[in-house]
PDB file of C-alpha atoms in Angstrom:
ATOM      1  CA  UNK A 199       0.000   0.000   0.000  1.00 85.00           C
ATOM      2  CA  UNK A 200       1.363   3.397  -0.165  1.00 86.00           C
ATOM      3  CA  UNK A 201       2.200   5.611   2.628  1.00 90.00           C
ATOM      4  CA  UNK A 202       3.385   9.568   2.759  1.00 94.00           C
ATOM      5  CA  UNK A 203       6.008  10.820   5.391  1.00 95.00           C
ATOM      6  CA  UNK A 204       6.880  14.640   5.867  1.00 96.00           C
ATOM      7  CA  UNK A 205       9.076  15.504   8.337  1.00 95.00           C
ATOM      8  CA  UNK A 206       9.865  17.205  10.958  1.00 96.00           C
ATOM      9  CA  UNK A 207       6.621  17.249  12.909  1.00 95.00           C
ATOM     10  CA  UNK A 208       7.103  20.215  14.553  1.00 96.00           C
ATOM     11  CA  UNK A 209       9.646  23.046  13.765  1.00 96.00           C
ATOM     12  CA  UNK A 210      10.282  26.555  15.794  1.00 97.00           C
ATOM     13  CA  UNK A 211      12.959  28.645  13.173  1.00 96.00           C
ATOM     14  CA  UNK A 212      13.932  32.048  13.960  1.00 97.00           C
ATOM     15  CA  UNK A 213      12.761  35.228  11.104  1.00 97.00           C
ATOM     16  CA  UNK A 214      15.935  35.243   8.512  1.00 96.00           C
ATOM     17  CA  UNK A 215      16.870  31.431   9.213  1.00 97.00           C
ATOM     18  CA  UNK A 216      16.613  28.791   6.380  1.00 97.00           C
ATOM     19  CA  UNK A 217      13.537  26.128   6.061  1.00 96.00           C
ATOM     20  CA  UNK A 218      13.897  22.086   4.624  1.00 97.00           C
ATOM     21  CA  UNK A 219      10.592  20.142   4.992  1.00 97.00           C
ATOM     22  CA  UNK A 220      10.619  17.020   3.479  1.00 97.00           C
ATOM     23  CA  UNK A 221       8.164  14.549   2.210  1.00 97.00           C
ATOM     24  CA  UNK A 222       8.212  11.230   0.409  1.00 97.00           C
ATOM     25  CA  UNK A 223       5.517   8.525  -0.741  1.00 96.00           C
ATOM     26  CA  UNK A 224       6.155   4.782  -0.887  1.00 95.00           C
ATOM     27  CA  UNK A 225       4.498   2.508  -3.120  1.00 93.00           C
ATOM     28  CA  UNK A 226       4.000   3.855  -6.019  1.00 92.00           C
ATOM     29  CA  UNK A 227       5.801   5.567  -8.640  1.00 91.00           C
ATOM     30  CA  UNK A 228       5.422   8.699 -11.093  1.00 92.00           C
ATOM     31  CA  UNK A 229       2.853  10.603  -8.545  1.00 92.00           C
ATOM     32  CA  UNK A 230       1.308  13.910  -8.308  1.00 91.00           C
ATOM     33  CA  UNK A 231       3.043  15.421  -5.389  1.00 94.00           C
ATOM     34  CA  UNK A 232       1.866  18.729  -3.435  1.00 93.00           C
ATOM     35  CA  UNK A 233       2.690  21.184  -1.028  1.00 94.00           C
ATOM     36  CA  UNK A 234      -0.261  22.835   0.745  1.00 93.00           C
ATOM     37  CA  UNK A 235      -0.121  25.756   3.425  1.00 93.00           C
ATOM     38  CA  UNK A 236      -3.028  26.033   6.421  1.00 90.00           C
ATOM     39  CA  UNK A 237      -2.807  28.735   8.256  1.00 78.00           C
ATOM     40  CA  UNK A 238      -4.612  29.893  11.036  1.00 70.00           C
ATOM     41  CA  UNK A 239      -8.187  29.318  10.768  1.00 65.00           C
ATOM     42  CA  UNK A 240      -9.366  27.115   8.113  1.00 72.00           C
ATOM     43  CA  UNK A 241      -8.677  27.480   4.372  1.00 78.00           C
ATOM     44  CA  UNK A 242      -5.917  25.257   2.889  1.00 85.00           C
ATOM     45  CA  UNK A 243      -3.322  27.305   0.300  1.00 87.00           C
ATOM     46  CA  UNK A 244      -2.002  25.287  -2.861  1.00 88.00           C
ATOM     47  CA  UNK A 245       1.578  26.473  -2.459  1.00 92.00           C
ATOM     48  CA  UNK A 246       3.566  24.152  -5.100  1.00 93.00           C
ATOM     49  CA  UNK A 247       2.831  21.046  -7.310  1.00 91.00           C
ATOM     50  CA  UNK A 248       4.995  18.786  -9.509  1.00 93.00           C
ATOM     51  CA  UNK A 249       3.995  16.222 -11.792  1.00 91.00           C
ATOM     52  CA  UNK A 250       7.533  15.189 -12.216  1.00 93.00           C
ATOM     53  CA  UNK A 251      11.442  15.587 -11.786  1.00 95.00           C
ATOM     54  CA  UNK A 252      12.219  18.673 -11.448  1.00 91.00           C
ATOM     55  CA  UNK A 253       8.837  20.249 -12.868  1.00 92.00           C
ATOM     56  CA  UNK A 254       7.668  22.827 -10.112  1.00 93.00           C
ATOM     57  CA  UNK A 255       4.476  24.743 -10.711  1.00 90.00           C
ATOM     58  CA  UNK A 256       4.179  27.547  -8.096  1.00 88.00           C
ATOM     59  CA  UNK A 257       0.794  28.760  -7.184  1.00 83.00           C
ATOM     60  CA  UNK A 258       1.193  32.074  -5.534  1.00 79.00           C
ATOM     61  CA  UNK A 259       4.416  34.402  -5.408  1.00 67.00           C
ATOM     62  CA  UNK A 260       6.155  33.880  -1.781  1.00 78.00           C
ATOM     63  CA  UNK A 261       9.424  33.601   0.202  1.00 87.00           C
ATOM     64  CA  UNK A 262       9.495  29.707  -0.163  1.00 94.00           C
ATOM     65  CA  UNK A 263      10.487  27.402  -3.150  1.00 95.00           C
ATOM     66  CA  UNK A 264      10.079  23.969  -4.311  1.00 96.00           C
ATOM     67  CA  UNK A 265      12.114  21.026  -5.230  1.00 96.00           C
ATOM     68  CA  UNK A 266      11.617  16.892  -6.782  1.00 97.00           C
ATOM     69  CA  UNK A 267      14.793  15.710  -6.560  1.00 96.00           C
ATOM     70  CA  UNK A 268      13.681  12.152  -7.086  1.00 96.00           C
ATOM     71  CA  UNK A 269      10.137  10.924  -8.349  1.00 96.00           C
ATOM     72  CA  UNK A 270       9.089  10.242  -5.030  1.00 96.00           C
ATOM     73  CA  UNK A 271      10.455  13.090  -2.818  1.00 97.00           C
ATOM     74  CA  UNK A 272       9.084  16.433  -2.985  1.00 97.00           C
ATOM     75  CA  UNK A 273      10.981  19.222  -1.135  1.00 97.00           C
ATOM     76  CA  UNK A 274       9.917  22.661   0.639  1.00 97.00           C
ATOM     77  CA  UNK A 275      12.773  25.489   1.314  1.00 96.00           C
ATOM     78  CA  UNK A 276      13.206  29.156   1.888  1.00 95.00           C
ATOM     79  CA  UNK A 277      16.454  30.754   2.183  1.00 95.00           C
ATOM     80  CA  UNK A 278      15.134  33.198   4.947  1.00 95.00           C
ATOM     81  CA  UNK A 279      11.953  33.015   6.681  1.00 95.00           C
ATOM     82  CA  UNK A 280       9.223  35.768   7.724  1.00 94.00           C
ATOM     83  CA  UNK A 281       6.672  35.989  10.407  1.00 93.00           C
ATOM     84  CA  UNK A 282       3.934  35.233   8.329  1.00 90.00           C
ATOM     85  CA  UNK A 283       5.856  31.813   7.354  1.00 92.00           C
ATOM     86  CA  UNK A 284       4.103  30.414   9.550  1.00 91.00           C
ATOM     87  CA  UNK A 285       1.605  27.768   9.591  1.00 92.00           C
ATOM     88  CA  UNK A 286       0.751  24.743   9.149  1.00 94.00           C
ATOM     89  CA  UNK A 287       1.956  22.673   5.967  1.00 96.00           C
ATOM     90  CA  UNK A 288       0.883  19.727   4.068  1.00 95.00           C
ATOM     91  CA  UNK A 289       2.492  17.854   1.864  1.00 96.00           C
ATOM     92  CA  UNK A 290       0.191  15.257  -0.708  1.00 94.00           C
ATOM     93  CA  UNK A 291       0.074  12.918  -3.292  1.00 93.00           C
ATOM     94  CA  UNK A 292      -2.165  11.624  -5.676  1.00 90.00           C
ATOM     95  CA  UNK A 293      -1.827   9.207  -8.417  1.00 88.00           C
ATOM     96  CA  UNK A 294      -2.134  10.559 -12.437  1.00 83.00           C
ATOM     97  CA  UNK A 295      -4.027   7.084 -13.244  1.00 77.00           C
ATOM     98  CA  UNK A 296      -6.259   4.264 -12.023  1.00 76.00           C
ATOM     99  CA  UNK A 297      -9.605   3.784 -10.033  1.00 74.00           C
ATOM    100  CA  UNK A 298      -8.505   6.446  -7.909  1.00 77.00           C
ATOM    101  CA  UNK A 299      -7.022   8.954 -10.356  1.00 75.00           C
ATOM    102  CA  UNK A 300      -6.876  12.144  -9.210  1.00 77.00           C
ATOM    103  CA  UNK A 301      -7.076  11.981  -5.617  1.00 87.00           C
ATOM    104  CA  UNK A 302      -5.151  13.544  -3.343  1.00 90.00           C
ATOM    105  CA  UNK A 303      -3.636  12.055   0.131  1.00 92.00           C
ATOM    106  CA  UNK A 304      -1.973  13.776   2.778  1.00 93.00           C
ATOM    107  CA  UNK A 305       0.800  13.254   4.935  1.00 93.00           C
ATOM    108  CA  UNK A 306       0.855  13.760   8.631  1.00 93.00           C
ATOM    109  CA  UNK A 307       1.856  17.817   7.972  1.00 94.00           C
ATOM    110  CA  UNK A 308       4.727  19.636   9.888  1.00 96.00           C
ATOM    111  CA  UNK A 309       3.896  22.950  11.813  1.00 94.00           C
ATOM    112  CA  UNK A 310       6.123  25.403  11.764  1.00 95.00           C
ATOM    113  CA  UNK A 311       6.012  28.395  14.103  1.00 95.00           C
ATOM    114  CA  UNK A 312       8.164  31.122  13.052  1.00 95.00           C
ATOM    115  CA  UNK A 313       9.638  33.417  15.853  1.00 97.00           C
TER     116      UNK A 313
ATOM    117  CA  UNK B 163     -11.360  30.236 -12.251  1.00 78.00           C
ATOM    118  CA  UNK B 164     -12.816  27.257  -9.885  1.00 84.00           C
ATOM    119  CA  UNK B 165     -14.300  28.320  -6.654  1.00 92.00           C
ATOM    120  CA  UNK B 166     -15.469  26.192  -3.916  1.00 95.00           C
ATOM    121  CA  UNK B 167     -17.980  27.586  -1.133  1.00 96.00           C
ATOM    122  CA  UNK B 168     -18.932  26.504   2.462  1.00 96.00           C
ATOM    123  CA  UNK B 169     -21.689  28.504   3.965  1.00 95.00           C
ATOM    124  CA  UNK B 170     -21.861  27.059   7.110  1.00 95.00           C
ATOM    125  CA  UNK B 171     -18.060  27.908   9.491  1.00 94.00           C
ATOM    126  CA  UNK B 172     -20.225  25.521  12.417  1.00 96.00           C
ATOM    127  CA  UNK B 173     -22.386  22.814  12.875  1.00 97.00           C
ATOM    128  CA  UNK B 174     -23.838  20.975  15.466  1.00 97.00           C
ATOM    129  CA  UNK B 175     -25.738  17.718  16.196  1.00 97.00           C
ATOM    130  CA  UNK B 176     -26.856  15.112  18.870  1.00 97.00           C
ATOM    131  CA  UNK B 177     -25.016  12.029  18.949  1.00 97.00           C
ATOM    132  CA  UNK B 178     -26.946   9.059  16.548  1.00 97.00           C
ATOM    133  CA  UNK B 179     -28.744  12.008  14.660  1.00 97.00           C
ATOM    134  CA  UNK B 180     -27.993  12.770  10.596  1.00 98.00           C
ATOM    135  CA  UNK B 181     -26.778  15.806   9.644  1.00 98.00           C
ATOM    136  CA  UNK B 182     -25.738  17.789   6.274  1.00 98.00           C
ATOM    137  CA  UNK B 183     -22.917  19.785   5.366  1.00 98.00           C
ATOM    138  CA  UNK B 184     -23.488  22.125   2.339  1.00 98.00           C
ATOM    139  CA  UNK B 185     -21.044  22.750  -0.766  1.00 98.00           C
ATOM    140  CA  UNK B 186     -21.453  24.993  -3.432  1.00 98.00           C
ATOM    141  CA  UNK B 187     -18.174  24.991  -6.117  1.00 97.00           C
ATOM    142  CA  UNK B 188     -18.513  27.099  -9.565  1.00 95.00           C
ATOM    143  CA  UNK B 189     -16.657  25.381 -12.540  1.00 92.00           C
ATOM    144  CA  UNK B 190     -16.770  25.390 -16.346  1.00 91.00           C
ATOM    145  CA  UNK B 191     -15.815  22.165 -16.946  1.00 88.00           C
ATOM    146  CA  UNK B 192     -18.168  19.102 -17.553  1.00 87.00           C
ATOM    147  CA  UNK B 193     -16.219  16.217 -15.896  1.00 88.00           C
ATOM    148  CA  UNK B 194     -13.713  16.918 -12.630  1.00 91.00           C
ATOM    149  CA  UNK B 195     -13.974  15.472  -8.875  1.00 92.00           C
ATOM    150  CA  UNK B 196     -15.772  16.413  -5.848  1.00 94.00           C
ATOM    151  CA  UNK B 197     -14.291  15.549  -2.171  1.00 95.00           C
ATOM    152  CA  UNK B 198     -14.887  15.658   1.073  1.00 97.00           C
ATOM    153  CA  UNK B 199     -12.099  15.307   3.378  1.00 96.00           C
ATOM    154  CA  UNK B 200     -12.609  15.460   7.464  1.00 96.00           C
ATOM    155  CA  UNK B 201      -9.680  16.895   9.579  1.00 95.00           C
ATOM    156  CA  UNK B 202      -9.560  16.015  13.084  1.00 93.00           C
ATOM    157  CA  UNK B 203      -7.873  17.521  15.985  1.00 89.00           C
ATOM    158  CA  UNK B 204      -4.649  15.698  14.770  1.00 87.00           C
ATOM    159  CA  UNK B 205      -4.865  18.019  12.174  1.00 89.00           C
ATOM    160  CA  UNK B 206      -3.853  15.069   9.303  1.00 89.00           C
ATOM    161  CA  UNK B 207      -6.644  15.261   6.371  1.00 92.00           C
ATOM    162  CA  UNK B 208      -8.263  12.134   5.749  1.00 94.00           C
ATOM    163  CA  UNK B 209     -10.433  11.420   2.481  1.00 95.00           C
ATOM    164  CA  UNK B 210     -14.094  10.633   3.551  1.00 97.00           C
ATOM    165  CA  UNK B 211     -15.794  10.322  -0.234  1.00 95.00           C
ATOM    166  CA  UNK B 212     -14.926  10.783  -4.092  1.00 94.00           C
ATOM    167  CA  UNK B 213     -17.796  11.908  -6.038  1.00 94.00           C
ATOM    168  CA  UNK B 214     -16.709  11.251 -10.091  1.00 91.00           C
ATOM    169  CA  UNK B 215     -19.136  14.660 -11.813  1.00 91.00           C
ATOM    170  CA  UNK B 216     -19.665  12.299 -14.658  1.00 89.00           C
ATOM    171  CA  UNK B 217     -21.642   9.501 -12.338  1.00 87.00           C
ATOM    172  CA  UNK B 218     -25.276  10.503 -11.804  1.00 84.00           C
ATOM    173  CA  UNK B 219     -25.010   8.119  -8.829  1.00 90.00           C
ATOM    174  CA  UNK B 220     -24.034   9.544  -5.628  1.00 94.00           C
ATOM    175  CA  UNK B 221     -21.044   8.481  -3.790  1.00 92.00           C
ATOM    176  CA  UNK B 222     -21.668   6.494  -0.425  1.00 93.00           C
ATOM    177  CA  UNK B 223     -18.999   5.218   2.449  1.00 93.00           C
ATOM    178  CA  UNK B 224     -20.644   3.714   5.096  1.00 95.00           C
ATOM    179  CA  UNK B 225     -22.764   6.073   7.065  1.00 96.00           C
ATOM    180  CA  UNK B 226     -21.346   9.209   4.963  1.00 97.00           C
ATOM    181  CA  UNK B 227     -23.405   9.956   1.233  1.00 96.00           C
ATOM    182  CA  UNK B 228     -23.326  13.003  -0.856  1.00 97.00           C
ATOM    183  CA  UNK B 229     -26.162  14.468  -2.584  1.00 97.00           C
ATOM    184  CA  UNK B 230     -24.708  15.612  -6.011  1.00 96.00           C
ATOM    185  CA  UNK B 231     -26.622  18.025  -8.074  1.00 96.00           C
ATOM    186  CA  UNK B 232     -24.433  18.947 -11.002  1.00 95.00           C
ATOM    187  CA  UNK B 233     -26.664  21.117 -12.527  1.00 94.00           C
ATOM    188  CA  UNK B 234     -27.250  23.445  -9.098  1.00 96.00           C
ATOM    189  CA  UNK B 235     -23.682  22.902  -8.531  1.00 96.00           C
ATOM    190  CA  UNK B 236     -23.757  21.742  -4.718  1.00 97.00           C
ATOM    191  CA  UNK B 237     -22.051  18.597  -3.282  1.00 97.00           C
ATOM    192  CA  UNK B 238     -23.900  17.813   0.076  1.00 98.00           C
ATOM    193  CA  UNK B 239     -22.193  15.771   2.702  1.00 98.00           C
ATOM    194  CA  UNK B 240     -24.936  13.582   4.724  1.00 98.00           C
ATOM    195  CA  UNK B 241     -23.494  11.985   8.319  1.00 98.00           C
ATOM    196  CA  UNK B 242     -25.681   9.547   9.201  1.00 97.00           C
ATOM    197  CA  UNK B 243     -25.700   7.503  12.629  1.00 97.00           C
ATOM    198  CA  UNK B 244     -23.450  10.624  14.082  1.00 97.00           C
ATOM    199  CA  UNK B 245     -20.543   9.601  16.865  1.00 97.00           C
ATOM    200  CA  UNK B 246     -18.430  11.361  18.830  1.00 96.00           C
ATOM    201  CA  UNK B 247     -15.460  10.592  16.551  1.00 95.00           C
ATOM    202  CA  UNK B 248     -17.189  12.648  13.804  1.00 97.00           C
ATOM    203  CA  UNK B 249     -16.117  15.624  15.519  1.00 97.00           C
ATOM    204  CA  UNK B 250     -13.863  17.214  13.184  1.00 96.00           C
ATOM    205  CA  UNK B 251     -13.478  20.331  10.787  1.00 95.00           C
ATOM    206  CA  UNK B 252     -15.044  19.045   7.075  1.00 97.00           C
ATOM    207  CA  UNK B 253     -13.554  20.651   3.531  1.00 96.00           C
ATOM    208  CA  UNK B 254     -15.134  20.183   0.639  1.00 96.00           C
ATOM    209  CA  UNK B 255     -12.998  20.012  -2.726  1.00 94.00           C
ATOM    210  CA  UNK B 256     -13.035  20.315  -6.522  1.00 93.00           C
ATOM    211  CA  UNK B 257     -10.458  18.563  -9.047  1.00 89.00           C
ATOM    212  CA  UNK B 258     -10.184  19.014 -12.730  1.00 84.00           C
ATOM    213  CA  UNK B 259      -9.353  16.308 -14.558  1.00 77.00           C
ATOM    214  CA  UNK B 260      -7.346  17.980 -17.020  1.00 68.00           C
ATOM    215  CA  UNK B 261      -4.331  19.482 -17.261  1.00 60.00           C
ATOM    216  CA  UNK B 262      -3.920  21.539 -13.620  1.00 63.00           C
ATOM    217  CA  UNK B 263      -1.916  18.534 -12.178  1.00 68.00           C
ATOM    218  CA  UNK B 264      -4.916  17.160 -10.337  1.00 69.00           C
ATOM    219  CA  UNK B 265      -4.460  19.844  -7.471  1.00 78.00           C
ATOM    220  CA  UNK B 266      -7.447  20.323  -5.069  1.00 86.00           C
ATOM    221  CA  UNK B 267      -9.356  23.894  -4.599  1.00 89.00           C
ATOM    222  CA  UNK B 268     -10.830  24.112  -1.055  1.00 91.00           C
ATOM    223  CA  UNK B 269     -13.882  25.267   0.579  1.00 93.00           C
ATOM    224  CA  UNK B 270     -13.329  27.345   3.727  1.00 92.00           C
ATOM    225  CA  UNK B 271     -14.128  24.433   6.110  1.00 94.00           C
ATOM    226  CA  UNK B 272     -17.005  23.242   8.883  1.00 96.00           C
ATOM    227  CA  UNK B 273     -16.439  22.234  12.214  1.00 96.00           C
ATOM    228  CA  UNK B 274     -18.801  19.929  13.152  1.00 97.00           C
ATOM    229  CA  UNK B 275     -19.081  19.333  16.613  1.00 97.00           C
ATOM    230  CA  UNK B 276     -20.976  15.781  18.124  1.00 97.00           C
ATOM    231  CA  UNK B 277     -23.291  16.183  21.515  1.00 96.00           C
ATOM    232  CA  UNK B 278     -23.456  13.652  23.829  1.00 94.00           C
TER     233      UNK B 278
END
């Protein structure tokens, strides 16, 4: 079966100092892969997808990037974070084909409190 | 552009009772996916029911069914038998099926809260 990991869990970072969240699906191969931001409230923020190596489609202009190093790891970074960095992120998968094309599931999600 | 509406920020009902959580989502397109995904305390999402816009019949899970109206554009959520573990917030979703890399546009969310 496939499973999705993102990690760390929790993450306190300092305004100006770097971010690395990482994510990666097993069992399967050639996915959909997503990075979604929840801030405080409700509403959940399509930051980044990729529906390969190294293709990055960015949703909204911000301090933070994207990277797929490999087909099954999906990457989130900034160089130098701001207050309103903060939140709560998601990173998702779905599959491009099958019974179940098209939908999207989520990893455990990291929360990152910037200070 | 795709837009996907939750009137309702709270709702409430007694344990074992049926309730329904409205969706309204404005598209173009003829065939995409509806979702409704439940996020607990824990925060994680989980997927509660896939609605496929070309299948007239609605989508059931156990004691969760949608009522799909394509034409009116609203994708109901009906919690049937409610327990205290259905306490959660509730986002509905929309998914092209072209092109757009299958991302997800969200509704603003419901908490539903369960009564004892």
């Amino acid at each position: 079966s496939q499973t999705i990991h993102q990690w760390p869990a929790t993450l306190v970072q300092p305004v100006g100092s770097p971010l690395s969240l990482e994510c990666t699906v097993e069992g399967t191969s050639n996915p959909n892969l997503y990075w979604y931001r929840q801030a405080a409230g409700r509403g959940l923020q399509l930051l980044f997808y990729s529906v390969g190596i190294g293709q990055i489609s960015s949703e909204v202009p911000q301090n933070l990037s994207a990277s797929r190093p490999q087909d099954r790891q999906f990457i989130l970074s900034s160089k130098k974070l701001l207050l309103s960095d903060s939140g709560f992120y998601l990173c998702a998968w779905s599959p491009k084909t099958g019974i179940m094309g098209n939908t999207i599931y989520f990893g455990e999600g990291s929360w990152l409190t910037v200070v | 552009a795709q837009t996907v509406t939750q009137s309702q920020p709270e709702m409430s009902v007694q344990e074992a009772e049926t309730v329904t959580l409205s969706c309204t989502y404005d598209t173009s397109e003829s065939d995409y996916y509806l979702f409704w995904y439940k996020q607990p305390p824990s925060r994680q999402m989980i997927l509660v029911i896939r609605q496929e816009a070309y299948k007239q019949q609605n989508a059931t899970e156990n004691r969760f069914s949608v009522n799909f109206q394509k034409a009116a554009k609203s994708f109901s959520l009906k919690i049937s038998d409610s327990q205290l573990g259905d306490a959660a917030m509730y986002f509905c979703a929309y998914s092209a099926i072209y092109n757009q890399g299958g991302k997800l546009i969200f509704g603003q969310g419901t908490e539903l809260s369960v009564k004892p």
